[in-house]
């Protein structure tokens, strides 16, 4: 999970790295650190530095500053003229930035890290970068070194000194062991010794004009800039400098200088790889006046949906060339297996209903973390679909590998071009939601749902199970969906007012049936992950089999009750909880006056056809979670204990 950025070039590196870390903070935010090479101790702006020092003199935390910022490399045995400035801090990037105020050294090469702790608490000592014994080598790392205990023991026997509780600290010491020859060679030896996962980036004061890096199963990209080059965990970190990227693959090592990029395979052979260009803009990775990324991303949904439909829904016809499947192959499918985690698994559950209804192909949905360990049966003529917004979720990746090893052909649905899942799949359907920075998935979810709608219709048409009129009607209605979502967003204030009343409740039950069920699960997930209130999603009809015992005056029930196939059934379920004194919020179709009798609060959505309500009903639930969390003073973009892409098991 963690985020990494490194830069080598003509510009001063400190601010480039700090700004890059801010854009990566969604990956981990419990501590952060930076290391820059100092060729000479010339300060860029001495006057400014003195002023800031003076200003900081009175601050309490200033007494610790010397411990937090260190010029390392003065240790006995280090003959290098170049020194390394490191600064590490528990807390957010802004704390690190404050710490570094006034440290304006003339440095053009550096690395930075924002951490999501796996081994060792989120303390200053455990924050990255970590260094070798004499302060020549510094390393940042995203991943887990599974054999670190054994490596640490071996290194201690050889006299290496460790100071942190992290698995990462073995890496600079291993590089120190392998220091003969050039630095890249040391990295190439290192990746053969470690088990687990890692994007590893290192600096060495003996090689002051190069960054070396390696990738084993954690994302790493190279950004090619005009005034220098970058390595980072993710493209938004460097979008303000470049849109030209190269993806680093597993077991590759790289050497980056200000005017050269070299990529090597596991055997140390130089590889040629062409860069690609992304059309994401920097404003799409910024808040653009919204208070939080999450709110901005909720409001971007009409656009993300249109973009995801673009090129696939043309003049009432569906095109799915990316699937790489002939009509014959689709007709011959006897099963579809979908795997995903979290929010993506809710899109999968909705997709199952749609594909089964319109194409009559049986669909099984399984969370990736279960699928991978169950010795799955991969049948002939079964299509395997993996849904993952980040394309990096380790459980989903492992499930794909398991299925592939048993002969499955994989179709990935992801939002990130060049992500690991995209590269390891046989075909990829990209959602075009734009970069999602808030940890809580919103616009990527609705873009996934759109892909599910389009794919189910496409399969339905080919298998001949959806009648022509119905098909045409759904397609026509789909084109109105972005505008209908916009209408809901225009009413965001109404949800805010409801949230102002409901935020004090400690238990929320979200009830839905058919398409309402995955939405109930997703609504509950949104609420719990950003507000930390206990929330569960249930099938309306299941309440009487247990959960209704929870209902009393302290419970809020959110009923998803659009005018769909199960409207009447849902009314009965809502009545049951109302009779037990729960407070009821219903999400209902405009013009439904009847629902008022059952509800303390109603939020109306525009009407659509039965099967399409899922994508409309989720919007008020995202807003509800957002406003409740804001009422409680939560950090909605960076909820506690979570990270945007889950690259550890
Ligand atoms: C919830 C959320 C997570 C992710 C899950 C899978 O808001 O974001 O539940 O959906 O971690 O992530 P991806 O889709 O990247 O595989």
XYZ file of C-alpha atoms and ligand atoms in Angstrom:
665
model
C 0.000 0.000 0.000
C 2.545 2.888 0.692
C 3.458 5.407 -1.988
C 6.854 6.066 -3.511
C 8.231 8.878 -5.621
C 11.768 9.619 -6.784
C 13.198 12.316 -9.039
C 16.486 12.991 -10.782
C 16.865 16.019 -13.038
C 17.694 19.689 -13.367
C 15.131 21.017 -10.913
C 15.431 21.241 -7.130
C 13.993 17.999 -5.938
C 12.563 18.671 -2.469
C 9.290 20.286 -3.521
C 8.812 17.867 -6.424
C 9.004 14.992 -3.985
C 6.804 16.569 -1.315
C 4.142 17.471 -3.893
C 4.325 13.977 -5.380
C 3.876 12.485 -1.908
C 0.788 14.617 -1.360
C -0.727 13.079 -4.472
C 0.204 9.618 -3.253
C -1.027 10.123 0.272
C -4.181 8.123 -0.510
C -1.949 5.026 -0.609
C -0.867 5.346 3.009
C -0.807 8.161 5.493
C 0.555 7.123 8.840
C 4.099 8.432 8.396
C 6.313 9.813 5.679
C 9.919 10.511 4.838
C 12.287 11.866 2.248
C 15.995 11.511 1.390
C 17.902 13.835 -0.906
C 21.524 13.753 -1.982
C 23.498 16.832 -1.035
C 26.441 17.411 -3.353
C 27.494 20.531 -1.493
C 25.768 22.180 1.397
C 24.894 25.218 -0.668
C 21.498 26.539 0.330
C 19.244 27.860 -2.441
C 17.691 30.646 -0.443
C 19.752 31.365 2.626
C 17.773 34.410 3.729
C 14.477 32.526 3.572
C 16.027 29.611 5.410
C 17.212 31.833 8.274
C 13.801 33.496 8.519
C 12.020 30.171 8.703
C 14.495 28.873 11.275
C 13.861 31.909 13.429
C 10.101 31.489 13.038
C 10.334 27.879 14.024
C 12.569 28.574 17.034
C 9.555 29.134 19.264
C 7.714 26.066 18.233
C 7.637 23.248 20.757
C 8.256 20.570 18.220
C 11.386 22.345 17.046
C 13.383 20.765 19.831
C 13.005 17.426 18.063
C 13.867 18.735 14.652
C 17.491 17.606 14.741
C 16.392 14.067 15.451
C 13.858 14.126 12.646
C 16.115 15.683 10.013
C 19.543 14.171 9.741
C 22.476 14.654 7.476
C 23.693 11.083 7.258
C 26.864 9.684 5.825
C 29.340 11.031 8.394
C 29.683 7.574 9.894
C 33.162 5.987 9.995
C 33.909 4.135 6.775
C 31.975 6.490 4.500
C 34.460 8.209 2.223
C 31.787 9.627 -0.075
C 31.927 13.400 -0.518
C 28.192 13.433 -1.068
C 25.936 13.343 1.969
C 22.294 12.387 2.348
C 19.684 14.515 4.061
C 16.870 12.424 5.498
C 13.710 13.643 7.190
C 11.076 11.327 8.629
C 7.969 12.019 10.571
C 5.024 10.069 11.983
C 1.814 11.648 10.701
C 0.788 13.286 7.465
C 2.775 14.721 4.568
C 1.946 18.243 5.748
C 3.831 17.491 8.985
C 6.829 16.402 6.950
C 6.519 19.495 4.801
C 6.497 21.713 7.875
C 9.501 19.916 9.241
C 11.385 20.584 6.031
C 10.604 24.283 5.890
C 13.846 26.153 5.504
C 15.788 23.084 4.382
C 16.343 24.426 0.891
C 19.451 22.559 -0.173
C 20.772 22.580 -3.705
C 19.747 19.006 -4.500
C 18.475 17.491 -7.722
C 18.011 13.859 -6.788
C 15.865 12.359 -4.068
C 13.288 9.817 -2.941
C 10.151 10.030 -0.824
C 7.706 7.651 0.835
C 4.302 7.739 2.462
C 3.653 4.723 4.631
C 0.809 2.354 5.468
C 2.342 0.299 8.258
C 2.610 -3.470 7.923
C 5.680 -4.384 10.018
C 6.231 -2.094 12.978
C 4.092 0.722 14.326
C 3.717 4.012 12.430
C 6.566 5.778 14.261
C 9.346 8.085 13.110
C 11.942 5.308 13.432
C 9.903 2.929 11.291
C 9.163 5.548 8.620
C 11.070 5.230 5.360
C 13.696 5.872 3.973
C 15.832 3.299 5.772
C 19.571 3.341 5.576
C 22.595 1.023 5.665
C 25.173 1.011 8.474
C 27.300 3.903 7.266
C 24.672 6.164 5.783
C 25.607 5.722 2.138
C 22.505 3.933 0.914
C 18.874 4.837 1.506
C 15.838 2.819 0.442
C 12.076 3.289 0.222
C 9.827 0.292 -0.280
C 6.202 -0.594 -0.879
C 5.352 -4.238 -0.178
C 6.241 -6.997 2.237
C 9.515 -8.903 2.507
C 8.269 -12.300 3.634
C 11.722 -13.705 4.440
C 12.947 -10.580 6.230
C 13.413 -12.313 9.600
C 15.807 -14.826 8.116
C 17.649 -12.132 6.118
C 17.877 -9.884 9.163
C 19.382 -12.673 11.240
C 21.954 -13.369 8.540
C 22.847 -9.668 8.260
C 23.128 -9.249 12.036
C 25.559 -12.199 12.082
C 27.640 -10.270 9.564
C 27.706 -7.234 11.849
C 24.914 -5.083 10.421
C 23.066 -2.854 12.872
C 19.287 -2.470 12.708
C 17.270 0.253 14.365
C 13.673 -0.207 13.198
C 11.035 -2.932 13.437
C 10.385 -2.914 9.701
C 10.942 -5.622 7.123
C 12.226 -2.915 4.745
C 15.367 -2.230 6.732
C 16.981 -5.442 5.450
C 17.062 -3.879 1.966
C 19.700 -1.131 2.449
C 21.821 -3.601 4.427
C 21.598 -6.176 1.661
C 22.587 -3.502 -0.866
C 25.500 -2.634 1.412
C 26.554 -6.302 1.369
C 26.436 -6.401 -2.427
C 28.207 -3.066 -2.870
C 31.112 -4.334 -4.998
C 30.578 -3.412 -8.591
C 27.916 -0.952 -9.581
C 24.805 -0.076 -7.652
C 22.429 -1.536 -10.180
C 24.169 -4.906 -9.921
C 23.637 -4.818 -6.164
C 19.898 -4.256 -6.749
C 19.821 -7.128 -9.226
C 21.404 -9.432 -6.642
C 19.008 -8.191 -3.980
C 15.822 -9.042 -5.851
C 16.999 -12.618 -6.185
C 17.312 -12.878 -2.399
C 13.971 -11.553 -1.288
C 10.632 -13.316 -1.147
C 7.397 -11.360 -1.113
C 6.503 -8.158 -2.875
C 8.104 -4.839 -3.352
C 8.598 -1.716 -5.315
C 12.043 -0.702 -4.129
C 13.801 2.582 -4.867
C 17.304 3.391 -3.637
C 19.944 6.128 -3.626
C 23.650 5.685 -2.998
C 25.950 8.611 -2.278
C 28.734 6.837 -4.229
C 26.518 7.028 -7.352
C 25.187 10.540 -6.917
C 23.576 10.963 -10.311
C 21.432 7.817 -10.379
C 18.373 6.237 -8.847
C 18.054 2.473 -8.969
C 14.780 0.676 -8.490
C 13.181 -2.726 -8.794
C 9.741 -4.164 -8.879
C 8.390 -7.440 -7.519
C 4.597 -7.461 -7.540
C 4.037 -3.878 -6.349
C 3.235 -1.122 -8.823
C 6.022 1.055 -10.186
C 5.982 3.442 -13.111
C 8.616 5.606 -14.776
C 7.671 9.160 -15.737
C 9.645 10.778 -18.513
C 9.907 14.521 -17.953
C 11.473 17.381 -19.912
C 13.873 18.315 -17.119
C 14.405 14.938 -15.551
C 12.903 11.533 -14.842
C 10.686 10.073 -12.152
C 9.774 6.756 -10.604
C 6.560 6.482 -8.639
C 3.912 4.094 -7.403
C 1.237 5.742 -9.487
C 0.870 8.215 -12.348
C -0.990 11.025 -10.508
C 2.158 11.557 -8.405
C 3.946 13.092 -11.389
C 1.111 14.187 -13.686
C 2.031 17.824 -13.166
C 5.407 17.118 -14.770
C 4.671 14.587 -17.488
C 2.069 12.441 -19.181
C 4.613 10.066 -20.702
C 5.083 6.849 -18.843
C 6.710 3.446 -18.926
C 5.445 0.591 -16.767
C 8.007 -1.467 -14.864
C 7.272 -5.204 -14.820
C 7.945 -7.796 -12.163
C 11.584 -8.691 -11.549
C 12.819 -5.781 -13.613
C 15.410 -3.345 -12.334
C 15.910 0.177 -13.553
C 18.610 2.815 -13.537
C 17.421 6.369 -13.892
C 19.600 9.385 -14.591
C 18.500 12.869 -15.508
C 18.833 12.126 -19.224
C 18.655 8.348 -19.447
C 16.391 5.483 -18.475
C 17.575 1.882 -18.531
C 15.383 -1.122 -17.809
C 16.857 -4.598 -17.216
C 15.249 -8.016 -17.025
C 15.872 -10.572 -14.285
C 19.068 -11.709 -16.030
C 20.415 -8.175 -16.241
C 19.723 -7.861 -19.971
C 18.821 -4.376 -21.204
C 15.194 -4.133 -22.390
C 13.693 -1.658 -24.848
C 10.187 -0.521 -23.965
C 8.196 2.245 -25.613
C 6.572 4.876 -23.440
C 2.831 5.548 -23.619
C 0.903 8.753 -23.064
C -2.077 9.193 -20.728
C -4.709 11.841 -21.310
C -5.450 12.432 -17.618
C -5.145 16.081 -16.723
C -3.619 17.391 -13.570
C -6.890 19.046 -12.561
C -8.519 15.626 -12.622
C -6.076 14.676 -9.871
C -6.738 17.864 -7.871
C -9.678 18.959 -5.722
C -10.773 21.779 -8.085
C -12.486 23.787 -5.349
C -14.258 20.854 -3.645
C -13.665 20.370 0.042
C -12.569 16.762 -0.416
C -11.616 14.418 -3.223
C -14.524 12.173 -2.302
C -17.076 14.932 -2.863
C -15.416 15.959 -6.106
C -15.412 12.363 -7.299
C -19.085 11.884 -6.400
C -19.890 14.943 -8.499
C -17.757 13.693 -11.394
C -19.946 10.636 -11.882
C -22.064 11.905 -14.783
C -18.831 12.584 -16.663
C -17.147 9.274 -15.693
C -20.223 7.373 -16.868
C -20.414 9.212 -20.191
C -16.713 8.591 -20.751
C -17.133 4.908 -19.936
C -20.026 4.594 -22.399
C -18.180 6.570 -25.084
C -16.895 4.373 -27.886
C -18.981 1.431 -26.656
C -22.479 2.754 -27.110
C -22.643 4.300 -30.568
C -25.943 5.265 -32.211
C -27.846 2.730 -30.183
C -25.364 -0.058 -30.922
C -22.979 -1.728 -28.524
C -19.367 -2.434 -29.403
C -17.060 -4.533 -27.270
C -14.003 -5.212 -29.371
C -11.832 -5.114 -26.252
C -13.462 -8.354 -25.113
C -11.653 -10.187 -27.904
C -14.446 -12.751 -28.108
C -16.282 -13.984 -31.164
C -20.077 -14.242 -31.141
C -19.635 -18.002 -31.295
C -17.505 -18.005 -28.145
C -20.090 -15.885 -26.318
C -22.933 -18.172 -27.400
C -20.950 -21.155 -26.133
C -20.377 -19.750 -22.643
C -21.874 -21.997 -20.006
C -20.763 -19.911 -17.046
C -19.211 -16.601 -16.049
C -17.056 -16.387 -12.932
C -16.532 -12.892 -11.520
C -13.992 -12.153 -8.807
C -13.456 -8.846 -7.014
C -13.051 -7.285 -3.561
C -15.003 -4.694 -1.576
C -16.884 -2.164 -3.660
C -15.868 -3.882 -6.893
C -17.511 -7.072 -5.618
C -20.778 -5.131 -5.231
C -20.556 -4.094 -8.888
C -19.994 -7.784 -9.626
C -23.153 -8.778 -7.702
C -25.203 -6.321 -9.698
C -23.544 -7.552 -12.904
C -24.551 -11.116 -12.039
C -28.224 -10.158 -11.847
C -28.062 -8.313 -15.151
C -26.182 -10.980 -17.101
C -28.418 -13.734 -15.785
C -31.577 -11.735 -16.540
C -30.664 -10.509 -20.013
C -28.255 -13.138 -21.358
C -29.373 -16.181 -19.325
C -25.765 -17.189 -18.649
C -25.205 -18.406 -15.068
C -22.822 -16.139 -13.158
C -20.929 -16.901 -9.977
C -19.438 -14.070 -7.907
C -16.731 -14.696 -5.371
C -14.529 -12.359 -3.351
C -10.971 -12.774 -4.581
C -9.507 -13.544 -1.159
C -11.752 -16.627 -0.877
C -11.540 -17.722 -4.494
C -7.784 -18.027 -4.496
C -7.675 -20.559 -1.656
C -10.586 -22.801 -2.537
C -8.887 -24.893 -5.195
C -11.387 -23.512 -7.708
C -12.868 -25.509 -10.548
C -12.183 -23.774 -13.856
C -14.610 -25.186 -16.390
C -14.300 -25.144 -20.135
C -16.358 -22.365 -21.746
C -16.344 -20.356 -18.540
C -15.461 -16.686 -18.878
C -13.455 -15.299 -15.986
C -13.948 -11.594 -15.174
C -11.865 -9.690 -12.615
C -13.165 -6.303 -11.463
C -10.729 -3.963 -9.740
C -10.610 -0.178 -9.936
C -6.927 0.018 -9.022
C -5.820 -3.031 -10.969
C -3.359 -3.711 -8.149
C -5.368 -5.499 -5.447
C -3.143 -8.380 -4.457
C -5.985 -10.799 -3.662
C -7.557 -10.214 -7.066
C -4.207 -10.612 -8.745
C -3.580 -13.870 -6.916
C -7.050 -15.150 -7.866
C -6.358 -14.317 -11.520
C -3.070 -16.196 -11.378
C -4.792 -19.183 -9.772
C -7.494 -19.240 -12.475
C -4.945 -18.730 -15.257
C -2.842 -21.593 -14.012
C -5.946 -23.740 -14.504
C -6.455 -22.546 -18.056
C -8.938 -19.682 -17.604
C -8.993 -16.730 -20.002
C -9.211 -13.504 -18.034
C -11.126 -10.330 -18.835
C -10.211 -7.444 -16.526
C -12.384 -4.434 -15.778
C -10.182 -1.721 -14.318
C -9.713 2.039 -14.205
C -5.933 2.116 -14.356
C -4.189 1.790 -17.685
C -1.135 -0.408 -17.491
C -1.967 -1.695 -13.999
C -0.757 -5.161 -13.076
C -4.180 -6.769 -13.465
C -4.556 -5.126 -16.876
C -1.229 -6.505 -17.977
C -1.811 -10.007 -16.686
C -5.245 -10.386 -18.251
C -6.081 -11.643 -21.730
C -8.295 -8.659 -22.424
C -9.068 -5.429 -20.608
C -12.145 -3.245 -20.459
C -11.180 0.119 -19.068
C -13.598 2.213 -17.070
C -12.868 5.849 -17.882
C -13.736 7.411 -14.562
C -10.445 9.364 -14.377
C -8.061 9.110 -11.431
C -9.818 8.387 -8.149
C -7.870 9.770 -5.203
C -10.336 9.452 -2.319
C -9.826 6.103 -0.640
C -13.543 5.460 -0.756
C -14.520 4.205 -4.223
C -17.375 6.223 -5.747
C -16.989 7.169 -9.393
C -15.084 3.995 -10.211
C -18.041 2.010 -8.813
C -20.631 3.653 -11.068
C -18.265 3.283 -14.036
C -17.979 -0.444 -13.224
C -21.770 -0.693 -13.068
C -22.016 0.921 -16.496
C -19.640 -1.685 -17.892
C -21.815 -4.370 -16.302
C -24.949 -2.930 -17.939
C -23.281 -2.706 -21.342
C -21.723 -6.141 -21.142
C -24.935 -7.826 -19.997
C -26.863 -6.182 -22.835
C -24.183 -7.126 -25.332
C -24.238 -10.760 -24.208
C -28.038 -10.702 -24.142
C -28.204 -9.524 -27.725
C -25.739 -12.157 -28.909
C -27.360 -15.017 -27.018
C -30.750 -13.775 -28.256
C -32.332 -13.844 -24.806
C -33.263 -10.192 -24.639
C -36.030 -9.098 -26.961
C -35.241 -6.346 -29.431
C -37.694 -3.832 -28.046
C -36.503 -4.232 -24.506
C -32.882 -3.966 -25.660
C -33.582 -0.738 -27.537
C -35.537 0.710 -24.608
C -32.732 -0.001 -22.115
C -30.095 1.469 -24.415
C -32.195 4.597 -24.861
C -32.685 4.905 -21.124
C -28.994 4.311 -20.397
C -28.145 7.423 -22.362
C -30.259 9.485 -19.929
C -28.530 8.069 -16.858
C -25.751 10.720 -16.610
C -28.387 13.500 -16.653
C -30.494 11.724 -14.069
C -27.461 11.377 -11.820
C -26.848 15.083 -12.290
C -30.407 15.773 -11.088
C -29.735 13.733 -7.947
C -26.481 15.614 -7.367
C -28.344 18.901 -7.718
C -30.353 17.779 -4.678
C -27.257 17.002 -2.577
C -28.350 19.609 -0.027
C -31.473 17.598 0.749
C -29.329 14.605 1.670
C -27.072 16.873 3.699
C -30.067 18.026 5.760
C -31.115 14.417 6.373
C -27.529 13.556 7.380
C -27.584 16.463 9.860
C -30.343 14.573 11.702
C -29.089 11.029 11.307
C -25.385 11.321 12.109
C -26.007 10.689 15.813
C -27.347 7.156 15.277
C -24.921 4.350 16.007
C -26.512 1.513 13.983
C -27.576 1.646 10.362
C -29.242 -1.147 8.421
C -29.424 -0.792 4.654
C -32.174 -2.883 3.097
C -32.699 -3.698 -0.552
C -33.889 -6.489 -2.811
C -32.722 -7.524 -6.283
C -30.657 -4.627 -7.662
C -31.242 -2.919 -4.316
C -29.251 -5.586 -2.469
C -25.760 -4.884 -3.887
C -26.595 -1.202 -3.435
C -27.565 -1.815 0.210
C -24.220 -3.599 0.731
C -22.374 -0.759 -0.963
C -24.289 1.952 0.954
C -23.396 0.240 4.240
C -19.741 -0.138 3.210
C -19.509 3.575 2.302
C -20.966 4.601 5.641
C -18.849 2.330 7.809
C -15.574 3.007 6.063
C -15.663 6.788 6.283
C -17.822 7.491 9.349
C -16.831 4.448 11.492
C -20.515 3.903 12.327
C -21.662 0.304 12.414
C -23.664 -0.347 9.252
C -24.837 -3.525 7.527
C -26.498 -4.235 4.224
C -29.208 -6.901 4.083
C -31.671 -8.398 1.684
C -35.015 -6.941 2.787
C -36.570 -10.395 3.048
C -33.797 -11.639 5.341
C -34.539 -9.230 8.192
C -37.005 -11.534 9.845
C -34.399 -14.312 9.876
C -32.267 -12.550 12.478
C -31.218 -8.936 11.920
C -34.640 -7.541 12.882
C -33.657 -8.280 16.485
C -31.276 -5.312 16.217
C -34.030 -2.855 15.446
C -35.084 -0.367 18.093
C -35.242 3.389 18.576
C -31.469 3.646 18.188
C -31.485 2.143 14.702
C -31.740 3.894 11.386
C -32.978 1.768 8.507
C -32.189 2.964 5.007
C -34.638 1.354 2.607
C -33.881 1.228 -1.107
C -37.399 1.270 -2.466
C -37.519 2.372 -6.105
C -40.498 1.442 -8.302
C -38.972 -1.801 -9.510
C -39.975 -5.486 -9.632
C -39.970 -5.822 -5.834
C -41.435 -2.495 -4.762
C -44.401 -3.996 -2.898
C -42.200 -6.575 -1.171
C -39.851 -3.862 0.030
C -42.765 -1.860 1.406
C -43.669 -4.805 3.635
C -40.074 -5.130 4.804
C -39.947 -1.431 5.664
C -43.226 -1.711 7.516
C -41.760 -4.507 9.653
C -38.877 -2.342 10.855
C -41.021 0.739 11.279
C -43.229 -1.264 13.633
C -40.083 -1.879 15.733
C -39.488 1.875 16.153
C -36.543 2.253 13.794
C -36.038 5.619 12.112
C -36.625 5.155 8.389
C -34.965 6.869 5.454
C -36.214 5.659 2.097
C -34.733 6.180 -1.344
C -37.772 6.231 -3.603
C -38.906 7.121 -7.107
C -40.199 10.627 -7.728
C -43.978 10.810 -7.540
C -44.234 7.957 -5.024
C -46.392 9.593 -2.348
C -47.334 6.278 -0.786
C -43.778 5.843 0.566
C -44.158 8.852 2.860
C -46.369 6.876 5.270
C -43.554 4.409 5.806
C -40.725 6.905 6.196
C -39.359 9.537 8.531
C -37.311 10.890 5.646
C -37.624 10.297 1.901
C -35.118 11.117 -0.807
C -36.565 11.008 -4.316
C -34.637 9.938 -7.388
C -35.790 10.299 -11.010
C -37.685 7.413 -12.498
C -36.067 4.937 -14.873
C -36.684 1.363 -15.992
C -36.659 -1.372 -13.359
C -33.217 -2.811 -14.067
C -31.414 0.538 -14.062
C -32.311 1.755 -10.587
C -29.065 0.417 -9.069
C -26.924 3.142 -10.568
C -29.294 5.886 -9.408
C -29.970 4.647 -5.865
C -26.275 4.477 -4.945
C -25.724 8.214 -5.497
C -27.772 9.450 -2.481
C -26.157 6.729 -0.354
C -22.662 7.953 -1.255
C -23.757 11.486 -0.335
C -25.369 10.275 2.894
C -22.136 8.572 3.974
C -20.155 11.668 3.021
C -22.293 14.146 4.962
C -22.630 11.912 8.026
C -18.844 11.470 8.116
C -18.327 15.224 7.737
C -20.753 15.851 10.605
C -18.596 13.565 12.721
C -15.424 15.391 11.673
C -13.906 12.405 9.869
C -11.223 12.604 7.217
C -13.283 11.217 4.351
C -10.437 11.051 1.845
C -8.168 9.147 4.160
C -10.239 7.045 6.544
C -8.381 5.336 9.342
C -6.727 1.959 8.675
C -7.508 2.025 4.941
C -5.525 2.619 1.761
C -6.512 3.081 -1.847
C -4.921 0.035 -3.347
C -4.546 -3.001 -1.175
C -1.300 -4.560 -2.264
C -0.844 -6.692 0.841
C -2.784 -9.798 1.783
C -14.293 0.772 -0.685
C -13.119 0.404 -1.443
C -12.604 -0.975 -1.327
C -12.154 -1.455 -2.701
C -11.442 -2.807 -2.582
C -11.063 -3.356 -3.941
O -14.629 2.115 -0.909
O -12.586 1.213 -2.150
O -13.542 -1.836 -0.783
O -13.267 -1.564 -3.516
O -10.290 -2.642 -1.813
O -10.254 -2.480 -4.621
P -10.022 -2.615 -6.180
O -11.306 -2.299 -6.855
O -8.955 -1.607 -6.474
O -9.593 -4.013 -6.435
